[in-house]
Short mmCIF file of C-alpha atoms in Angstrom, two decimals:
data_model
loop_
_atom_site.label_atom_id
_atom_site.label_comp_id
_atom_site.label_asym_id
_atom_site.label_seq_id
_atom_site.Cartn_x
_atom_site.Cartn_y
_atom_site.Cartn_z
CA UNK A 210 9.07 13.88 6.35
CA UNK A 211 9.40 10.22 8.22
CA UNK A 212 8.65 8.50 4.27
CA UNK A 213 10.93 11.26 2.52
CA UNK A 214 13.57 9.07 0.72
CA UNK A 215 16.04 11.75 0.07
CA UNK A 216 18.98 12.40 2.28
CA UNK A 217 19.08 14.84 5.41
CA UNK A 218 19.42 18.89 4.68
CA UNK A 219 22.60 19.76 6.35
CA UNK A 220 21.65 23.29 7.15
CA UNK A 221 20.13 25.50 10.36
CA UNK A 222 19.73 28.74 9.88
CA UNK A 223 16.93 31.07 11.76
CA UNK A 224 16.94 33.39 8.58
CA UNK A 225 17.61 32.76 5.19
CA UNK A 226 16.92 33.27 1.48
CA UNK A 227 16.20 30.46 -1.33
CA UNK A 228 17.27 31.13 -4.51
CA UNK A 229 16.41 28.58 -7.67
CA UNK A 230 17.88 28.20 -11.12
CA UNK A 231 16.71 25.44 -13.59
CA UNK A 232 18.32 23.31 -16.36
CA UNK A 233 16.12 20.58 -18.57
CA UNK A 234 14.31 18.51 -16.49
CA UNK A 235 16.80 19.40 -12.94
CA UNK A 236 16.32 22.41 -10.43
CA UNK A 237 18.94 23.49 -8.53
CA UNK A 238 17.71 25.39 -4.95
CA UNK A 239 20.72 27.47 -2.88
CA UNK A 240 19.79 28.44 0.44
CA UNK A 241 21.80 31.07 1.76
CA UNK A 242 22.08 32.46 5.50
CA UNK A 243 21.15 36.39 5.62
CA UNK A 244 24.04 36.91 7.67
CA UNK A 245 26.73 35.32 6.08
CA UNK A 246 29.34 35.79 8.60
CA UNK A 247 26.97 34.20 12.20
CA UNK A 248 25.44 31.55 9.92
CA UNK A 249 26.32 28.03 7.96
CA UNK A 250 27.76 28.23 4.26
CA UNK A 251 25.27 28.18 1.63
CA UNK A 252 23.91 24.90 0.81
CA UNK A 253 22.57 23.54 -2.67
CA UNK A 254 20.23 21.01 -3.52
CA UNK A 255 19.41 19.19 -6.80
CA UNK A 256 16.02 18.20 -7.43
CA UNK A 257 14.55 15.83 -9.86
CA UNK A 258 10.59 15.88 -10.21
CA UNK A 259 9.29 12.41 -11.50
CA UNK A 260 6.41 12.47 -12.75
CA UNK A 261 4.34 13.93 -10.08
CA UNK A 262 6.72 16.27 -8.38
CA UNK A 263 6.35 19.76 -7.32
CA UNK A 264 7.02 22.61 -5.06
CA UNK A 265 3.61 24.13 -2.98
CA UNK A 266 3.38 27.33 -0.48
CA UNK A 267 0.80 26.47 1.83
CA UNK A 268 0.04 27.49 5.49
CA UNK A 269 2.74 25.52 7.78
CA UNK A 270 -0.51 24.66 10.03
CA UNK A 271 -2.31 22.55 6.65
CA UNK A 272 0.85 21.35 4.54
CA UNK A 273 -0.73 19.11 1.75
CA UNK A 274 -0.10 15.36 1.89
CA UNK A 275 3.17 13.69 0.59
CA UNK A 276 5.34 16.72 1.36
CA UNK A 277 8.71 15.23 1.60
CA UNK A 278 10.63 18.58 2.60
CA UNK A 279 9.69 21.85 4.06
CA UNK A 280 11.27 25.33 4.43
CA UNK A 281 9.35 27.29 6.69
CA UNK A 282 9.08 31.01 7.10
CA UNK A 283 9.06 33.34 10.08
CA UNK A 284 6.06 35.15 9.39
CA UNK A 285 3.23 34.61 11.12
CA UNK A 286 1.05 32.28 11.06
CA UNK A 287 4.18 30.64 9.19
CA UNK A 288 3.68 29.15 6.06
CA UNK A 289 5.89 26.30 4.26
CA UNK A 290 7.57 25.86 0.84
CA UNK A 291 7.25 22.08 0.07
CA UNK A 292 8.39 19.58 -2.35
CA UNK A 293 5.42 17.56 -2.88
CA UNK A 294 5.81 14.32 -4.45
CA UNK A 295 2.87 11.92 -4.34
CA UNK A 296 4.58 8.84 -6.57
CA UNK A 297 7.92 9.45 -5.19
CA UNK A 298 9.60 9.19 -8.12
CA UNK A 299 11.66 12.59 -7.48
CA UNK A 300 14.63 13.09 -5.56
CA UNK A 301 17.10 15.92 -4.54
CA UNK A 302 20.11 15.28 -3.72
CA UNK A 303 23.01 17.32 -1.70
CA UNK A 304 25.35 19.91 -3.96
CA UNK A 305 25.39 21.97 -6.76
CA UNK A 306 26.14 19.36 -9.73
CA UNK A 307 23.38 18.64 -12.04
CA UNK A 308 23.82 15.10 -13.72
CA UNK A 309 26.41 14.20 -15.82
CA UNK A 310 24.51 12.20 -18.52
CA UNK A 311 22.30 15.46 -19.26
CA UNK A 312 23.10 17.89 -22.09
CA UNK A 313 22.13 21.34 -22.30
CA UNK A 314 18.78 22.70 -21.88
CA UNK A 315 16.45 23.07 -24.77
CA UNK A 316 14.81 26.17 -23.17
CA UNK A 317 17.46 27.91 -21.36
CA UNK A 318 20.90 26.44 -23.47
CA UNK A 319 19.46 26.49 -27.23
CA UNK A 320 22.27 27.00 -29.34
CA UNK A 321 24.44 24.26 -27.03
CA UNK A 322 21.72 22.35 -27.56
CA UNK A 323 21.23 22.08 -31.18
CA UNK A 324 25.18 22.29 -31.76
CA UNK A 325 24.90 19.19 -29.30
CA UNK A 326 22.28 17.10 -31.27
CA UNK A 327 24.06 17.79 -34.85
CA UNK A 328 27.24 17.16 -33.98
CA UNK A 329 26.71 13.56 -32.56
CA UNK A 330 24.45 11.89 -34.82
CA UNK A 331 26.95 8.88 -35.76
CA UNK A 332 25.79 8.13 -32.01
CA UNK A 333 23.60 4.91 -32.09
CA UNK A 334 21.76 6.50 -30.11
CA UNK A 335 19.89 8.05 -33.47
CA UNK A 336 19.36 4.49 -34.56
CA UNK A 337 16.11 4.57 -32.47
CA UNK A 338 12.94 5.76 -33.44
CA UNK A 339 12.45 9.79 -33.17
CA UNK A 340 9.74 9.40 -30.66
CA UNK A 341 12.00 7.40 -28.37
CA UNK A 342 15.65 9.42 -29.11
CA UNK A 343 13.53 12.77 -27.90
CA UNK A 344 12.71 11.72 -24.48
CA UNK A 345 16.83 11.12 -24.37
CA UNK A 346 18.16 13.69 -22.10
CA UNK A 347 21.32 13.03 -23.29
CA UNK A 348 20.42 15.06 -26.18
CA UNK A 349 17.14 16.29 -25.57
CA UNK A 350 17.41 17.76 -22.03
CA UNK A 351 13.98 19.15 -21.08
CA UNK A 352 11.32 17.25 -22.76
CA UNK A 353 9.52 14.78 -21.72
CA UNK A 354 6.09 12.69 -23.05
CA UNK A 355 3.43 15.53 -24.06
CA UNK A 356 5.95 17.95 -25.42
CA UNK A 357 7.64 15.01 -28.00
CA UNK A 358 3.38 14.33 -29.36
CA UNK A 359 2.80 18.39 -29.63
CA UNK A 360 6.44 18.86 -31.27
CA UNK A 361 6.08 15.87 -33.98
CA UNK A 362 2.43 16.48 -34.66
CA UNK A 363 3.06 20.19 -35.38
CA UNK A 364 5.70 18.91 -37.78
CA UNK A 365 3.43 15.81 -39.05
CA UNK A 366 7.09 13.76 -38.55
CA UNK A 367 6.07 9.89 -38.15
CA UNK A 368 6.72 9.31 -34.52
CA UNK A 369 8.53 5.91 -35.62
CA UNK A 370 10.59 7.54 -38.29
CA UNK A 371 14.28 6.85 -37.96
CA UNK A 372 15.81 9.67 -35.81
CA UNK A 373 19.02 10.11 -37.71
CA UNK A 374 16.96 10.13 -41.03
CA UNK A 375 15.05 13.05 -39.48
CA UNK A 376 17.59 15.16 -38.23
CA UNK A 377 20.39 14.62 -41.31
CA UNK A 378 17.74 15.84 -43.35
CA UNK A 379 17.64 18.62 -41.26
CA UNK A 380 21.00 19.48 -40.74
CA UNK A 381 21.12 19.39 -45.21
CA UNK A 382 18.07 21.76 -45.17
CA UNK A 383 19.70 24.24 -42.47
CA UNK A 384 23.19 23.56 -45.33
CA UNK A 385 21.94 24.51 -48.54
CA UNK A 386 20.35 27.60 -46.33
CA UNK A 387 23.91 28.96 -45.63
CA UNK A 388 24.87 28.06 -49.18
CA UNK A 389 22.23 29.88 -50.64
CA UNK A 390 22.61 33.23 -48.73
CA UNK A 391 25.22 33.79 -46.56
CA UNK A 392 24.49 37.28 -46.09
CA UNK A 393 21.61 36.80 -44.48
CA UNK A 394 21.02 39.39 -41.36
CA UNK A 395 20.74 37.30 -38.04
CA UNK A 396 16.90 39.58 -37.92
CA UNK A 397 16.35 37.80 -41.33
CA UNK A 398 16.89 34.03 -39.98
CA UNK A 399 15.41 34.61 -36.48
CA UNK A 400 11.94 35.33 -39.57
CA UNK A 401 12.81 32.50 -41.39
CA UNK A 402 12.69 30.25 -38.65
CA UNK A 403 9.43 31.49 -36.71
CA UNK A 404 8.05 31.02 -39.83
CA UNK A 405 9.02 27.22 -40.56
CA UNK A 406 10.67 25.92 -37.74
CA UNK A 407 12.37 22.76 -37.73
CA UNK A 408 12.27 19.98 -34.99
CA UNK A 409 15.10 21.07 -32.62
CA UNK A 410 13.91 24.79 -32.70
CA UNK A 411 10.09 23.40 -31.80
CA UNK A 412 11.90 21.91 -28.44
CA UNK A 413 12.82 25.23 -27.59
CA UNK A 414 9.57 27.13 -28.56
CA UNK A 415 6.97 24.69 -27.61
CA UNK A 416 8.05 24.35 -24.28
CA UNK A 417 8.47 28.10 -23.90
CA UNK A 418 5.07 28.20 -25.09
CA UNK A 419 4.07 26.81 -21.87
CA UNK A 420 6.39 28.42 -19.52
CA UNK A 421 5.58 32.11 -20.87
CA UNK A 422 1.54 31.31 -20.43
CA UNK A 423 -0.24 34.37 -18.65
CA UNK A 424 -1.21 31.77 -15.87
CA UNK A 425 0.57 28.46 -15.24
CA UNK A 426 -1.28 25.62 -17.53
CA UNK A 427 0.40 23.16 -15.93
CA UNK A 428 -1.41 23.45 -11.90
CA UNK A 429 -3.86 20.26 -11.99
CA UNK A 430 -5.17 21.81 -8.38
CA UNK A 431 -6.40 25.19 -10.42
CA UNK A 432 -9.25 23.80 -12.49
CA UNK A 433 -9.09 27.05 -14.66
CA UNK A 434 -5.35 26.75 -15.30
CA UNK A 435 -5.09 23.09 -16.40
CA UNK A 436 -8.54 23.40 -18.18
CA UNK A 437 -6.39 26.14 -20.36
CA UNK A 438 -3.57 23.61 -20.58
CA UNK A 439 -6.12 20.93 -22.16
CA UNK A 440 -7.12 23.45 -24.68
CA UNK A 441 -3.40 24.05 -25.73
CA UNK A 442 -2.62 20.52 -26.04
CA UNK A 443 -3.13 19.89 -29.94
CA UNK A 444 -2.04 16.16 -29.94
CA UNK A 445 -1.50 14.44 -26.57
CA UNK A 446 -4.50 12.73 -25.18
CA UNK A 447 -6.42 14.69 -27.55
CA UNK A 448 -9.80 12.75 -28.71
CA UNK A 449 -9.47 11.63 -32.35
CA UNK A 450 -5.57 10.90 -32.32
CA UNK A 451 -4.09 7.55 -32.42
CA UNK A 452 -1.49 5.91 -29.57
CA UNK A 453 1.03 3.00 -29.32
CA UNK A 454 3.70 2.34 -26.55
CA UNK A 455 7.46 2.61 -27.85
CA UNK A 456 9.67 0.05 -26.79
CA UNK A 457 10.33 1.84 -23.23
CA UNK A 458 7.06 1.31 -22.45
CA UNK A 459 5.64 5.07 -23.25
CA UNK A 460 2.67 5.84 -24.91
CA UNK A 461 3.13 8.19 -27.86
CA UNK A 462 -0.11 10.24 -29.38
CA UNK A 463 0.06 11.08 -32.93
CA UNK A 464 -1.65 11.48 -36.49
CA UNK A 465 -1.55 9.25 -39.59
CA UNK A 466 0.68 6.80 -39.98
CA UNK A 467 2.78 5.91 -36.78
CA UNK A 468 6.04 5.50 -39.31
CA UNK A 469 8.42 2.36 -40.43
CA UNK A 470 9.83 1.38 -37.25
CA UNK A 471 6.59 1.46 -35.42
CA UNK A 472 6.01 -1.52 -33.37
CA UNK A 473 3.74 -4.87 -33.90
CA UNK A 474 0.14 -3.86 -33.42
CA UNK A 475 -2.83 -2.21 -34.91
CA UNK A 476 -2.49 1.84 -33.10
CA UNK A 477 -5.71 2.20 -30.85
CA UNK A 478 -8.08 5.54 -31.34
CA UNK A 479 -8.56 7.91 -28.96
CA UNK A 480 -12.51 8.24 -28.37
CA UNK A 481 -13.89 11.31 -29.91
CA UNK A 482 -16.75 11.50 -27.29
CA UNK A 483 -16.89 9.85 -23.32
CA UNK A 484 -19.32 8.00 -22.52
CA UNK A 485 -21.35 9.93 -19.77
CA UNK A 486 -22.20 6.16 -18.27
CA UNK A 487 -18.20 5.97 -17.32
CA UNK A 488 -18.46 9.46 -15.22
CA UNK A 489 -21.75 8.62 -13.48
CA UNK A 490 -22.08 5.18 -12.96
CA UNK A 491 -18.47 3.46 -13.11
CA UNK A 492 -19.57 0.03 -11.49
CA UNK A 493 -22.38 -0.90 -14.56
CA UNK A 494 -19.04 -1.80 -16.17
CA UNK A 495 -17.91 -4.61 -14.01
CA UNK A 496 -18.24 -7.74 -15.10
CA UNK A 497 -20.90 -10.57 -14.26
CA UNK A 498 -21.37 -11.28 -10.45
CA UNK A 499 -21.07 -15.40 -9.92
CA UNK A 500 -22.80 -17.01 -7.87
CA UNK A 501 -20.22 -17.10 -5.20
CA UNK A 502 -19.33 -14.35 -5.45
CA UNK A 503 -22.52 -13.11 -5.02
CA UNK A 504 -22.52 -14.90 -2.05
CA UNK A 505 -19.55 -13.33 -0.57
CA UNK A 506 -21.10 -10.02 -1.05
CA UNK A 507 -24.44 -10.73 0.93
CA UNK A 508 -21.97 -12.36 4.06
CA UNK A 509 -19.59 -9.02 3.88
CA UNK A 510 -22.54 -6.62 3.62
CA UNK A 511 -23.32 -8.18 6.88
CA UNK A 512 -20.25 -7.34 8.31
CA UNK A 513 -18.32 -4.38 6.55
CA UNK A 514 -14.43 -4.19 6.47
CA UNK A 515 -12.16 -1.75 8.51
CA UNK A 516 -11.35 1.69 7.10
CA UNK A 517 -7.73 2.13 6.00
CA UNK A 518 -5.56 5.22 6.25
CA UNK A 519 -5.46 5.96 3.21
CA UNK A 520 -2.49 8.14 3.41
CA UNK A 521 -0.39 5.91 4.94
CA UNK A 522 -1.43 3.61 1.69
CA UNK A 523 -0.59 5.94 -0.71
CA UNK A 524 2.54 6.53 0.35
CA UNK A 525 4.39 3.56 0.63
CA UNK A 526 5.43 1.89 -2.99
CA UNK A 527 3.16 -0.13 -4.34
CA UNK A 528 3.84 -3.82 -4.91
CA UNK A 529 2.62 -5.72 -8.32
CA UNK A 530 -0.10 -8.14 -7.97
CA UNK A 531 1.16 -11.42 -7.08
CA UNK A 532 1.50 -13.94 -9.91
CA UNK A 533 -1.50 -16.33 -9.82
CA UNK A 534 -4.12 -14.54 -7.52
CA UNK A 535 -7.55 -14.16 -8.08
CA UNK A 536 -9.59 -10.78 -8.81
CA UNK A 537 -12.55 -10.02 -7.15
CA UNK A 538 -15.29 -9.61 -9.03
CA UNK A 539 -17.96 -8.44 -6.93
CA UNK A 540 -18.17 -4.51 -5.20
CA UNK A 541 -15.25 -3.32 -5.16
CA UNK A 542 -15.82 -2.25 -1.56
CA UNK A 543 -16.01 -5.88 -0.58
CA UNK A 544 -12.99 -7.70 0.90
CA UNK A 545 -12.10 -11.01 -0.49
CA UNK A 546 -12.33 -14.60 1.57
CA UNK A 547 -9.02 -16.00 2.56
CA UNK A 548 -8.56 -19.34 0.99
CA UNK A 549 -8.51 -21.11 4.02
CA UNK A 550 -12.13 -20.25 4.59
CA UNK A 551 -12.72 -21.10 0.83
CA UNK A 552 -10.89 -24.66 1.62
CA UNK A 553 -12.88 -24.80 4.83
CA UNK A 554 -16.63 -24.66 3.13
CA UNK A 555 -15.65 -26.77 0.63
CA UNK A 556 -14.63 -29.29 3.06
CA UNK A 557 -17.69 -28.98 5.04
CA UNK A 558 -19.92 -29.28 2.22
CA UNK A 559 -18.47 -32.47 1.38
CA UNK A 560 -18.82 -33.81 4.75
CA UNK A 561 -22.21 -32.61 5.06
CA UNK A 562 -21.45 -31.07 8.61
CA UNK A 563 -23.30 -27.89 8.48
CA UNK A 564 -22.49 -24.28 7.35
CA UNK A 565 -19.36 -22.84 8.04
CA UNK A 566 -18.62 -19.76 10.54
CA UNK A 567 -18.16 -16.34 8.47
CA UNK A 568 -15.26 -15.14 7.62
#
């Protein structure tokens, strides 16, 4: 699309097959040409999702907004597989390499995985809290802000425990295992471990736990689906449980105490009920009108402001509020008044030359 940031798709083809593989928190696409021999070499593309990405197949005619590249098909009416990307915080890129700085997948690599974590933990890395060293995809490839709450809840580990004091005491536990019995049947410690698994085995099963649904939780645009996805969730933005933002800026939900590296700061409760006044009537909580700005109001209602696309809006980046400027605190609807005009009443007023022209 004309506000995709990733690079051009070097590849024609009037028929063609896409193919898909995934590792952690990377997909890798190839498209291939049905007829090798007339048409281009295969091509591969590397995706990364953000936080919002995804891919869509909708009817090539009604393609859903912020879809930033498009395979169409030959049937017809055609229809379109899209990477849709409202933030744009994903990216693909051109070839076959996923990145460097990620270690093996915690769904589809788990014994890489876990060899991967044990054998590095003199890494200061593991100086960090355990809530922050598990969104690492150096060593935790794969999981990402709801799966750490759900994994360290299940476990009741302190999100803001020391991560190497976590997993040393793990890798002594799984130790004195082998010590114990080493004749144990490989039937006999698959058991074991279903029935008290430690943390690295919960970032394999948990997330499986969502991929291996009967329908997929995760599809906010099937109300059914991500209403089953809520009900799974046992910890993240789950009424009750407590939050506080790591040092990256994330928030982490949890239960008890948040652990001895936790951060400056009373944790804040997560309601237990919703107000029904913050569904039905959202603008009883803005604050008190002035007088001014009451003012302001009355003038604009007069004269209402221009419609904006909306989806032109949404997709550029959006800019922080500039340092110093003033909030409106009337509708929210209603535009506010240039200072000029502000500087222009206030100069007539003092003058005493009659009321200004509206803005």
């Amino acid at each position: 699309s004309a506000v995709g940031r990733g690079p051009e798709v070097p590849f024609r083809s009037e028929a063609y097959s896409i193919s898909a593989v995934a590792r952690g928190k990377e997909l890798r696409l190839t498209l291939s040409a049905l007829d090798p021999a007339a048409g281009p070499p295969a091509q591969d593309l590397v995706f990364r999702f953000g936080m919002s990405g995804s891919f869509r197949l909708s009817p090539a005619a009604e393609l859903p907004r912020h879809a930033h590249l498009r395979f169409l098909t030959r049937e017809n009416p055609p229809r379109a597989l899209c990477f849709v990307d409202p933030r744009r915080f994903g990216s693909w890129r051109l070839g076959d390499a996923w990145q460097p700085e990620r270690g093996p997948c915690v769904v589809s690599e788990y014994q890489a995985f876990r060899e991967n974590v044990l054998k590095n933990l003199d890494d200061r890395a593991f100086d960090k809290p355990i809530c922050e060293v598990l969104l690492n995809q150096k060593y935790f490839n794969g999981i990402g802000n709801y799966l750490r709450a759900e994994i360290l809840y299940r476990l009741k580990i302190p999100p803001f425990e020391k991560a190497r004091t976590v997993l040393e005491a793990l890798k002594e536990q799984e130790q004195e295992r082998r010590k114990k019995d080493p004749s144990l049947t490989l039937s006999k410690k698959v058991k074991l471990r279903q029935e008290n698994p430690d943390l690295l085995e919960l970032c394999h099963s948990v997330p499986m736990e969502v991929i291996m649904a009967e329908k997929p939780l995760l599809d906010p645009e099937h109300s059914d689906n991500y209403a089953a996805f809520k009900n799974w969730l046992q910890c993240y933005l789950v009424p009750g449980m407590s939050s506080l933002r790591d040092r990256s800026g994330r928030t982490i939900w949890f239960q008890g105490e948040p652990g001895p590296m936790a951060p400056k700061g009373e944790p804040r409760k997560t309601p237990r009920k919703k107000s029904p006044q913050l569904k039905a009537e959202p603008e009883a909580l803005s604050p008190k009108v002035t007088p001014r700005a009451s003012k302001q109001r009355r003038r604009a209602a007069a004269k209402p402001p221009k419609s904006e696309d909306k989806e032109e809006e949404a997709d550029r980046p959006r800019k922080g509020r500039a340092r110093g400027r003033r909030k409106v605190i009337a509708a929210p609807a209603l535009p506010e008044v240039p200072p000029s005009v502000r500087r222009s009443r206030r100069t007539s007023a003092g003058r005493g030359k009659g009321e200004t022209g509206s803005p």
